[in-house]
Short mmCIF file of N, CA and C in Angstrom, two decimals:
data_model
loop_
_atom_site.label_atom_id
_atom_site.label_comp_id
_atom_site.label_asym_id
_atom_site.label_seq_id
_atom_site.Cartn_x
_atom_site.Cartn_y
_atom_site.Cartn_z
N MET E 1 23.75 -15.52 5.26
CA MET E 1 24.31 -15.29 3.96
C MET E 1 25.81 -15.02 4.13
N GLY E 2 26.64 -15.68 3.33
CA GLY E 2 28.08 -15.54 3.43
C GLY E 2 28.59 -14.24 2.83
N HIS E 3 29.86 -14.00 3.04
CA HIS E 3 30.51 -12.77 2.56
C HIS E 3 30.36 -12.61 1.04
N TRP E 4 30.63 -13.69 0.29
CA TRP E 4 30.57 -13.59 -1.18
C TRP E 4 29.14 -13.37 -1.66
N ASP E 5 28.18 -13.97 -0.98
CA ASP E 5 26.77 -13.75 -1.35
C ASP E 5 26.39 -12.29 -1.15
N LYS E 6 26.85 -11.71 -0.04
CA LYS E 6 26.57 -10.30 0.22
C LYS E 6 27.22 -9.41 -0.81
N MET E 7 28.46 -9.76 -1.19
CA MET E 7 29.17 -8.97 -2.21
C MET E 7 28.44 -9.06 -3.55
N MET E 8 27.98 -10.24 -3.91
CA MET E 8 27.26 -10.41 -5.19
C MET E 8 25.97 -9.60 -5.17
N LEU E 9 25.27 -9.61 -4.05
CA LEU E 9 24.03 -8.86 -3.94
C LEU E 9 24.31 -7.37 -4.08
N LEU E 10 25.37 -6.89 -3.46
CA LEU E 10 25.74 -5.48 -3.58
C LEU E 10 26.07 -5.14 -5.03
N ILE E 11 26.78 -6.01 -5.73
CA ILE E 11 27.11 -5.78 -7.13
C ILE E 11 25.84 -5.74 -7.98
N VAL E 12 24.92 -6.68 -7.74
CA VAL E 12 23.67 -6.72 -8.51
C VAL E 12 22.88 -5.43 -8.30
N ILE E 13 22.76 -4.98 -7.06
CA ILE E 13 22.02 -3.76 -6.78
C ILE E 13 22.71 -2.55 -7.43
N SER E 14 24.03 -2.51 -7.37
CA SER E 14 24.76 -1.41 -7.99
C SER E 14 24.56 -1.39 -9.49
N LEU E 15 24.59 -2.57 -10.11
CA LEU E 15 24.35 -2.64 -11.56
C LEU E 15 22.93 -2.21 -11.90
N ALA E 16 22.00 -2.53 -11.02
CA ALA E 16 20.61 -2.10 -11.24
C ALA E 16 20.53 -0.59 -11.27
N ILE E 17 21.22 0.05 -10.35
CA ILE E 17 21.20 1.52 -10.31
C ILE E 17 21.83 2.09 -11.57
N LEU E 18 22.95 1.52 -12.00
CA LEU E 18 23.59 2.01 -13.23
C LEU E 18 22.69 1.80 -14.44
N HIS E 19 22.05 0.64 -14.51
CA HIS E 19 21.16 0.36 -15.64
C HIS E 19 19.98 1.32 -15.66
N VAL E 20 19.46 1.61 -14.50
CA VAL E 20 18.29 2.48 -14.40
C VAL E 20 18.57 3.85 -14.99
N SER E 21 19.80 4.32 -14.89
CA SER E 21 20.12 5.63 -15.44
C SER E 21 19.94 5.66 -16.95
N ASN E 22 19.92 4.49 -17.60
CA ASN E 22 19.73 4.42 -19.04
C ASN E 22 18.33 3.93 -19.41
N ALA E 23 17.48 3.69 -18.44
CA ALA E 23 16.13 3.19 -18.72
C ALA E 23 15.30 4.26 -19.41
N HIS E 24 14.26 3.81 -20.11
CA HIS E 24 13.47 4.72 -20.94
C HIS E 24 12.21 5.23 -20.27
N SER E 25 11.77 4.60 -19.21
CA SER E 25 10.54 5.05 -18.56
C SER E 25 10.53 4.63 -17.10
N GLU E 26 9.67 5.27 -16.34
CA GLU E 26 9.54 4.89 -14.93
C GLU E 26 9.08 3.44 -14.82
N LYS E 27 8.20 3.00 -15.72
CA LYS E 27 7.73 1.62 -15.69
C LYS E 27 8.93 0.67 -15.77
N GLU E 28 9.83 0.92 -16.71
CA GLU E 28 11.02 0.08 -16.84
C GLU E 28 11.90 0.18 -15.59
N ASP E 29 11.99 1.39 -15.02
CA ASP E 29 12.78 1.57 -13.79
C ASP E 29 12.23 0.69 -12.67
N TYR E 30 10.91 0.77 -12.46
CA TYR E 30 10.28 -0.02 -11.40
C TYR E 30 10.53 -1.51 -11.61
N LEU E 31 10.26 -1.99 -12.82
CA LEU E 31 10.42 -3.41 -13.11
C LEU E 31 11.87 -3.85 -12.96
N HIS E 32 12.80 -3.07 -13.48
CA HIS E 32 14.20 -3.46 -13.42
C HIS E 32 14.71 -3.50 -11.98
N MET E 33 14.39 -2.50 -11.20
CA MET E 33 14.86 -2.47 -9.81
C MET E 33 14.31 -3.66 -9.03
N HIS E 34 13.05 -4.00 -9.25
CA HIS E 34 12.46 -5.15 -8.56
C HIS E 34 13.09 -6.45 -9.06
N SER E 35 13.29 -6.55 -10.38
CA SER E 35 13.77 -7.81 -10.96
C SER E 35 15.20 -8.14 -10.60
N CYS E 36 16.05 -7.14 -10.43
CA CYS E 36 17.46 -7.40 -10.10
C CYS E 36 17.60 -8.12 -8.76
N ILE E 37 16.93 -7.62 -7.74
CA ILE E 37 17.05 -8.27 -6.43
C ILE E 37 16.37 -9.64 -6.46
N ARG E 38 15.26 -9.75 -7.16
CA ARG E 38 14.57 -11.03 -7.24
C ARG E 38 15.44 -12.06 -7.96
N LYS E 39 16.12 -11.64 -9.02
CA LYS E 39 17.00 -12.55 -9.75
C LYS E 39 18.15 -13.01 -8.86
N ALA E 40 18.71 -12.08 -8.09
CA ALA E 40 19.82 -12.43 -7.19
C ALA E 40 19.39 -13.48 -6.16
N LEU E 41 18.11 -13.51 -5.83
CA LEU E 41 17.59 -14.47 -4.86
C LEU E 41 16.98 -15.71 -5.52
N GLY E 42 17.10 -15.80 -6.86
CA GLY E 42 16.57 -16.95 -7.58
C GLY E 42 15.06 -16.90 -7.77
N LEU E 43 14.49 -15.70 -7.71
CA LEU E 43 13.04 -15.53 -7.88
C LEU E 43 12.73 -15.02 -9.28
N PRO E 44 11.56 -15.36 -9.82
CA PRO E 44 11.21 -14.87 -11.16
C PRO E 44 10.93 -13.37 -11.13
N PRO E 45 11.11 -12.71 -12.28
CA PRO E 45 10.82 -11.27 -12.35
C PRO E 45 9.32 -11.02 -12.25
N LEU E 46 8.96 -9.81 -11.88
CA LEU E 46 7.56 -9.41 -11.84
C LEU E 46 7.15 -8.91 -13.22
N THR E 47 5.87 -8.96 -13.50
CA THR E 47 5.34 -8.39 -14.74
C THR E 47 4.50 -7.16 -14.40
N TRP E 48 4.45 -6.21 -15.32
CA TRP E 48 3.69 -4.98 -15.12
C TRP E 48 2.22 -5.27 -15.28
N ASP E 49 1.41 -4.70 -14.40
CA ASP E 49 -0.03 -4.89 -14.44
C ASP E 49 -0.70 -3.51 -14.47
N ASP E 50 -1.43 -3.24 -15.55
CA ASP E 50 -2.06 -1.93 -15.72
C ASP E 50 -3.11 -1.64 -14.65
N LYS E 51 -3.81 -2.67 -14.19
CA LYS E 51 -4.81 -2.45 -13.14
C LYS E 51 -4.16 -2.05 -11.82
N LEU E 52 -3.03 -2.69 -11.52
CA LEU E 52 -2.29 -2.31 -10.31
C LEU E 52 -1.72 -0.89 -10.44
N GLN E 53 -1.29 -0.54 -11.65
CA GLN E 53 -0.80 0.81 -11.88
C GLN E 53 -1.93 1.82 -11.67
N GLN E 54 -3.12 1.52 -12.19
CA GLN E 54 -4.27 2.42 -12.02
C GLN E 54 -4.63 2.57 -10.54
N ARG E 55 -4.57 1.47 -9.82
CA ARG E 55 -4.85 1.52 -8.37
C ARG E 55 -3.81 2.40 -7.67
N ALA E 56 -2.53 2.25 -8.06
CA ALA E 56 -1.45 3.06 -7.48
C ALA E 56 -1.63 4.54 -7.85
N GLU E 57 -2.00 4.82 -9.09
CA GLU E 57 -2.23 6.21 -9.52
C GLU E 57 -3.36 6.85 -8.72
N LYS E 58 -4.43 6.10 -8.55
CA LYS E 58 -5.58 6.62 -7.81
C LYS E 58 -5.20 6.93 -6.36
N TRP E 59 -4.44 6.01 -5.73
CA TRP E 59 -4.07 6.23 -4.34
C TRP E 59 -3.05 7.36 -4.21
N ALA E 60 -2.09 7.41 -5.12
CA ALA E 60 -1.09 8.48 -5.08
C ALA E 60 -1.78 9.84 -5.23
N ALA E 61 -2.78 9.92 -6.08
CA ALA E 61 -3.52 11.18 -6.26
C ALA E 61 -4.27 11.56 -4.99
N GLN E 62 -4.72 10.57 -4.24
CA GLN E 62 -5.41 10.84 -2.97
C GLN E 62 -4.43 11.17 -1.85
N ARG E 63 -3.17 10.82 -2.03
CA ARG E 63 -2.17 11.03 -0.99
C ARG E 63 -1.26 12.22 -1.30
N VAL E 64 -1.75 13.17 -2.08
CA VAL E 64 -0.93 14.36 -2.36
C VAL E 64 -0.76 15.22 -1.12
N ASP E 65 -1.43 14.84 -0.02
CA ASP E 65 -1.16 15.49 1.26
C ASP E 65 0.14 14.96 1.87
N CYS E 66 0.72 13.96 1.22
CA CYS E 66 2.00 13.35 1.62
C CYS E 66 1.89 12.54 2.92
N GLU E 67 0.69 12.19 3.33
CA GLU E 67 0.51 11.33 4.50
C GLU E 67 0.77 9.88 4.09
N MET E 68 1.54 9.18 4.89
CA MET E 68 1.89 7.79 4.60
C MET E 68 0.80 6.87 5.14
N ILE E 69 -0.31 6.85 4.45
CA ILE E 69 -1.46 6.03 4.83
C ILE E 69 -1.70 5.02 3.72
N HIS E 70 -1.76 3.74 4.08
CA HIS E 70 -1.97 2.69 3.09
C HIS E 70 -3.43 2.62 2.65
N SER E 71 -3.62 2.21 1.40
CA SER E 71 -4.96 1.94 0.90
C SER E 71 -5.39 0.58 1.42
N GLU E 72 -6.63 0.23 1.18
CA GLU E 72 -7.12 -1.09 1.58
C GLU E 72 -6.76 -2.09 0.49
N GLY E 73 -6.56 -3.32 0.86
CA GLY E 73 -6.30 -4.34 -0.13
C GLY E 73 -4.95 -5.01 -0.01
N GLY E 74 -4.02 -4.40 0.72
CA GLY E 74 -2.72 -5.02 0.95
C GLY E 74 -1.81 -5.01 -0.26
N GLY E 75 -0.61 -5.55 -0.08
CA GLY E 75 0.36 -5.62 -1.15
C GLY E 75 0.76 -4.26 -1.68
N GLU E 76 1.18 -3.37 -0.78
CA GLU E 76 1.45 -2.00 -1.19
C GLU E 76 2.67 -1.45 -0.46
N ASN E 77 3.54 -0.80 -1.21
CA ASN E 77 4.67 -0.06 -0.64
C ASN E 77 4.46 1.42 -0.91
N LEU E 78 4.74 2.25 0.09
CA LEU E 78 4.65 3.70 -0.03
C LEU E 78 6.00 4.32 0.29
N GLY E 79 6.29 5.42 -0.39
CA GLY E 79 7.49 6.17 -0.10
C GLY E 79 7.25 7.64 -0.41
N LYS E 80 7.92 8.51 0.33
CA LYS E 80 7.83 9.93 0.04
C LYS E 80 9.18 10.58 0.31
N GLY E 81 9.43 11.65 -0.42
CA GLY E 81 10.66 12.37 -0.21
C GLY E 81 10.83 13.48 -1.22
N PRO E 82 11.78 14.37 -0.97
CA PRO E 82 12.02 15.47 -1.90
C PRO E 82 12.54 14.93 -3.24
N ASP E 83 11.86 15.30 -4.32
CA ASP E 83 12.23 14.85 -5.67
C ASP E 83 12.39 13.33 -5.76
N LEU E 84 11.62 12.59 -4.99
CA LEU E 84 11.73 11.13 -4.96
C LEU E 84 11.27 10.53 -6.29
N SER E 85 12.17 9.83 -6.94
CA SER E 85 11.83 9.13 -8.18
C SER E 85 11.40 7.71 -7.84
N GLY E 86 10.82 7.03 -8.81
CA GLY E 86 10.44 5.64 -8.60
C GLY E 86 11.64 4.77 -8.28
N ARG E 87 12.73 4.96 -9.00
CA ARG E 87 13.90 4.11 -8.77
C ARG E 87 14.50 4.32 -7.38
N TRP E 88 14.48 5.56 -6.88
CA TRP E 88 15.03 5.80 -5.55
C TRP E 88 14.10 5.31 -4.45
N ALA E 89 12.80 5.33 -4.72
CA ALA E 89 11.86 4.76 -3.75
C ALA E 89 12.12 3.26 -3.62
N VAL E 90 12.27 2.57 -4.75
CA VAL E 90 12.53 1.13 -4.71
C VAL E 90 13.87 0.87 -4.03
N GLN E 91 14.88 1.68 -4.32
CA GLN E 91 16.18 1.50 -3.66
C GLN E 91 16.05 1.67 -2.15
N MET E 92 15.25 2.65 -1.73
CA MET E 92 15.03 2.87 -0.30
C MET E 92 14.41 1.62 0.34
N TRP E 93 13.45 1.01 -0.36
CA TRP E 93 12.82 -0.20 0.15
C TRP E 93 13.81 -1.37 0.15
N LEU E 94 14.63 -1.47 -0.89
CA LEU E 94 15.63 -2.54 -0.95
C LEU E 94 16.66 -2.40 0.17
N ASP E 95 16.96 -1.17 0.56
CA ASP E 95 17.93 -0.94 1.63
C ASP E 95 17.46 -1.51 2.96
N GLU E 96 16.18 -1.81 3.09
CA GLU E 96 15.66 -2.43 4.31
C GLU E 96 16.14 -3.87 4.45
N ARG E 97 16.75 -4.41 3.41
CA ARG E 97 17.22 -5.79 3.43
C ARG E 97 18.10 -6.06 4.64
N ARG E 98 18.92 -5.10 4.99
CA ARG E 98 19.84 -5.29 6.12
C ARG E 98 19.09 -5.43 7.45
N ASN E 99 17.82 -5.07 7.48
CA ASN E 99 17.02 -5.18 8.69
C ASN E 99 16.26 -6.51 8.79
N TYR E 100 16.40 -7.35 7.75
CA TYR E 100 15.69 -8.62 7.73
C TYR E 100 16.63 -9.76 8.10
N ASP E 101 16.27 -10.54 9.11
CA ASP E 101 17.02 -11.72 9.52
C ASP E 101 16.32 -12.94 8.94
N TYR E 102 16.89 -13.48 7.85
CA TYR E 102 16.26 -14.62 7.17
C TYR E 102 16.19 -15.84 8.08
N ASN E 103 17.24 -16.10 8.83
CA ASN E 103 17.26 -17.30 9.68
C ASN E 103 16.15 -17.28 10.72
N LYS E 104 15.85 -16.11 11.27
CA LYS E 104 14.79 -15.98 12.26
C LYS E 104 13.46 -15.58 11.61
N ASN E 105 13.49 -15.23 10.32
CA ASN E 105 12.32 -14.75 9.59
C ASN E 105 11.65 -13.60 10.35
N GLU E 106 12.47 -12.60 10.67
CA GLU E 106 11.93 -11.45 11.38
C GLU E 106 12.66 -10.17 10.99
N CYS E 107 11.98 -9.09 11.20
CA CYS E 107 12.55 -7.77 10.96
C CYS E 107 13.23 -7.30 12.23
N LEU E 108 14.48 -6.89 12.10
CA LEU E 108 15.19 -6.31 13.23
C LEU E 108 14.75 -4.86 13.42
N TRP E 109 14.30 -4.27 12.35
CA TRP E 109 13.69 -2.95 12.29
C TRP E 109 12.81 -2.98 11.07
N MET E 110 12.42 -1.87 10.53
CA MET E 110 11.52 -1.86 9.38
C MET E 110 12.11 -2.65 8.20
N CYS E 111 11.35 -3.62 7.68
CA CYS E 111 11.81 -4.39 6.51
C CYS E 111 10.66 -4.90 5.65
N GLY E 112 9.43 -4.53 5.97
CA GLY E 112 8.27 -5.03 5.24
C GLY E 112 8.21 -4.61 3.79
N HIS E 113 8.80 -3.45 3.45
CA HIS E 113 8.84 -3.04 2.04
C HIS E 113 9.73 -4.00 1.25
N TYR E 114 10.90 -4.31 1.85
CA TYR E 114 11.83 -5.25 1.22
C TYR E 114 11.18 -6.61 1.04
N THR E 115 10.57 -7.14 2.10
CA THR E 115 10.00 -8.48 2.00
C THR E 115 8.86 -8.54 1.00
N GLN E 116 8.13 -7.43 0.82
CA GLN E 116 7.09 -7.42 -0.21
C GLN E 116 7.71 -7.52 -1.60
N ILE E 117 8.80 -6.80 -1.82
CA ILE E 117 9.47 -6.85 -3.13
C ILE E 117 9.92 -8.26 -3.47
N VAL E 118 10.41 -9.00 -2.48
CA VAL E 118 10.97 -10.33 -2.74
C VAL E 118 10.01 -11.46 -2.36
N TRP E 119 8.75 -11.14 -2.17
CA TRP E 119 7.79 -12.19 -1.80
C TRP E 119 7.66 -13.17 -2.95
N LYS E 120 7.95 -14.45 -2.67
CA LYS E 120 8.06 -15.47 -3.73
C LYS E 120 6.79 -15.66 -4.54
N ASP E 121 5.62 -15.47 -3.95
CA ASP E 121 4.37 -15.70 -4.66
C ASP E 121 3.87 -14.49 -5.44
N THR E 122 4.48 -13.33 -5.23
CA THR E 122 4.07 -12.13 -5.95
C THR E 122 4.54 -12.23 -7.39
N THR E 123 3.65 -11.91 -8.33
CA THR E 123 3.98 -12.01 -9.75
C THR E 123 3.77 -10.70 -10.52
N LYS E 124 2.94 -9.80 -9.97
CA LYS E 124 2.57 -8.59 -10.72
C LYS E 124 2.87 -7.33 -9.92
N LEU E 125 3.14 -6.26 -10.66
CA LEU E 125 3.52 -4.99 -10.09
C LEU E 125 2.87 -3.85 -10.86
N GLY E 126 2.47 -2.81 -10.15
CA GLY E 126 1.99 -1.57 -10.77
C GLY E 126 2.31 -0.42 -9.84
N CYS E 127 2.91 0.65 -10.35
CA CYS E 127 3.38 1.75 -9.52
C CYS E 127 2.98 3.10 -10.11
N ALA E 128 3.02 4.12 -9.26
CA ALA E 128 2.73 5.48 -9.69
C ALA E 128 3.43 6.47 -8.77
N ARG E 129 3.51 7.70 -9.23
CA ARG E 129 4.19 8.78 -8.50
C ARG E 129 3.38 10.05 -8.65
N ALA E 130 3.25 10.82 -7.57
CA ALA E 130 2.51 12.08 -7.62
C ALA E 130 3.22 13.12 -6.77
N ARG E 131 3.17 14.37 -7.24
CA ARG E 131 3.75 15.49 -6.48
C ARG E 131 2.81 15.84 -5.34
N CYS E 132 3.39 16.09 -4.17
CA CYS E 132 2.60 16.45 -2.99
C CYS E 132 2.19 17.92 -3.06
N ASN E 133 1.12 18.22 -2.37
CA ASN E 133 0.62 19.60 -2.29
C ASN E 133 1.44 20.43 -1.31
N PRO E 134 1.36 21.76 -1.43
CA PRO E 134 2.02 22.64 -0.45
C PRO E 134 1.52 22.29 0.96
N PRO E 135 2.35 22.36 1.95
CA PRO E 135 3.69 22.96 1.94
C PRO E 135 4.78 21.97 1.53
N ASN E 136 4.41 20.80 1.04
CA ASN E 136 5.37 19.75 0.67
C ASN E 136 5.54 19.63 -0.84
N GLU E 137 5.43 20.73 -1.57
CA GLU E 137 5.43 20.66 -3.03
C GLU E 137 6.74 20.16 -3.63
N ASP E 138 7.81 20.12 -2.84
CA ASP E 138 9.07 19.55 -3.34
C ASP E 138 9.12 18.03 -3.14
N TYR E 139 8.11 17.49 -2.49
CA TYR E 139 8.06 16.06 -2.20
C TYR E 139 7.20 15.33 -3.23
N PHE E 140 7.52 14.05 -3.40
CA PHE E 140 6.72 13.16 -4.24
C PHE E 140 6.33 11.95 -3.42
N MET E 141 5.13 11.43 -3.71
CA MET E 141 4.64 10.19 -3.11
C MET E 141 4.76 9.10 -4.17
N VAL E 142 5.38 7.99 -3.82
CA VAL E 142 5.49 6.84 -4.72
C VAL E 142 4.70 5.69 -4.12
N VAL E 143 3.87 5.07 -4.94
CA VAL E 143 3.03 3.95 -4.52
C VAL E 143 3.29 2.78 -5.46
N CYS E 144 3.58 1.61 -4.92
CA CYS E 144 3.68 0.38 -5.71
C CYS E 144 2.71 -0.64 -5.10
N ASN E 145 1.95 -1.27 -5.99
CA ASN E 145 1.02 -2.32 -5.59
C ASN E 145 1.50 -3.66 -6.15
N TYR E 146 1.27 -4.72 -5.38
CA TYR E 146 1.76 -6.06 -5.69
C TYR E 146 0.61 -7.06 -5.64
N ASP E 147 0.68 -8.04 -6.56
CA ASP E 147 -0.33 -9.09 -6.57
C ASP E 147 0.33 -10.41 -6.95
N PRO E 148 0.01 -11.48 -6.24
CA PRO E 148 -0.69 -11.48 -4.97
C PRO E 148 0.15 -10.78 -3.90
N PRO E 149 -0.53 -10.20 -2.90
CA PRO E 149 0.20 -9.51 -1.85
C PRO E 149 1.04 -10.47 -1.01
N GLY E 150 2.08 -9.92 -0.41
CA GLY E 150 2.97 -10.72 0.44
C GLY E 150 2.84 -10.34 1.90
N ASN E 151 3.93 -10.57 2.61
CA ASN E 151 4.02 -10.28 4.04
C ASN E 151 2.94 -11.00 4.85
N ILE E 152 2.80 -12.29 4.57
CA ILE E 152 1.86 -13.13 5.30
C ILE E 152 2.56 -13.59 6.58
N ILE E 153 1.98 -13.26 7.70
CA ILE E 153 2.58 -13.55 9.00
C ILE E 153 2.85 -15.05 9.13
N GLY E 154 4.06 -15.39 9.56
CA GLY E 154 4.45 -16.77 9.75
C GLY E 154 5.06 -17.42 8.51
N SER E 155 4.99 -16.75 7.36
CA SER E 155 5.55 -17.29 6.12
C SER E 155 6.85 -16.58 5.78
N ARG E 156 7.72 -17.30 5.12
CA ARG E 156 8.98 -16.69 4.66
C ARG E 156 8.75 -16.06 3.29
N PRO E 157 9.43 -14.93 3.04
CA PRO E 157 9.24 -14.28 1.74
C PRO E 157 9.80 -15.09 0.58
N TYR E 158 10.88 -15.85 0.81
CA TYR E 158 11.50 -16.65 -0.25
C TYR E 158 12.23 -17.83 0.36
#
């Protein structure tokens, strides 16, 4: 990716953060944050799926111990942190972009959250957030589920 492409991507992500501060709900935050990076890459936006949201809510409620353990079924991003909002969880996952080498189609370090967000075949999204139990009561667990799931070994995300 050239210098100007990187600059445009940075501008798009920055505008997403600014827009999110005016969003009306976490659902809109999740969708907007995902859609901005997808648009910058020429990918269609995701649509909200209530079943995926319910799956995320159920898993987040089970993960109030704040353990980063994935549910079964794939297509899932997890995040935890003090006062972690949905928008900051997505931003954290987007920041993994710098760890992805598109030309080699490999992660230089952790980047699977990013590649799931930009997986070309993914069309639906559902997310949830839950407060962790003591001693981590200042932490929140964020779960996003994707359908169809991405990160298929040997395939490019976009």
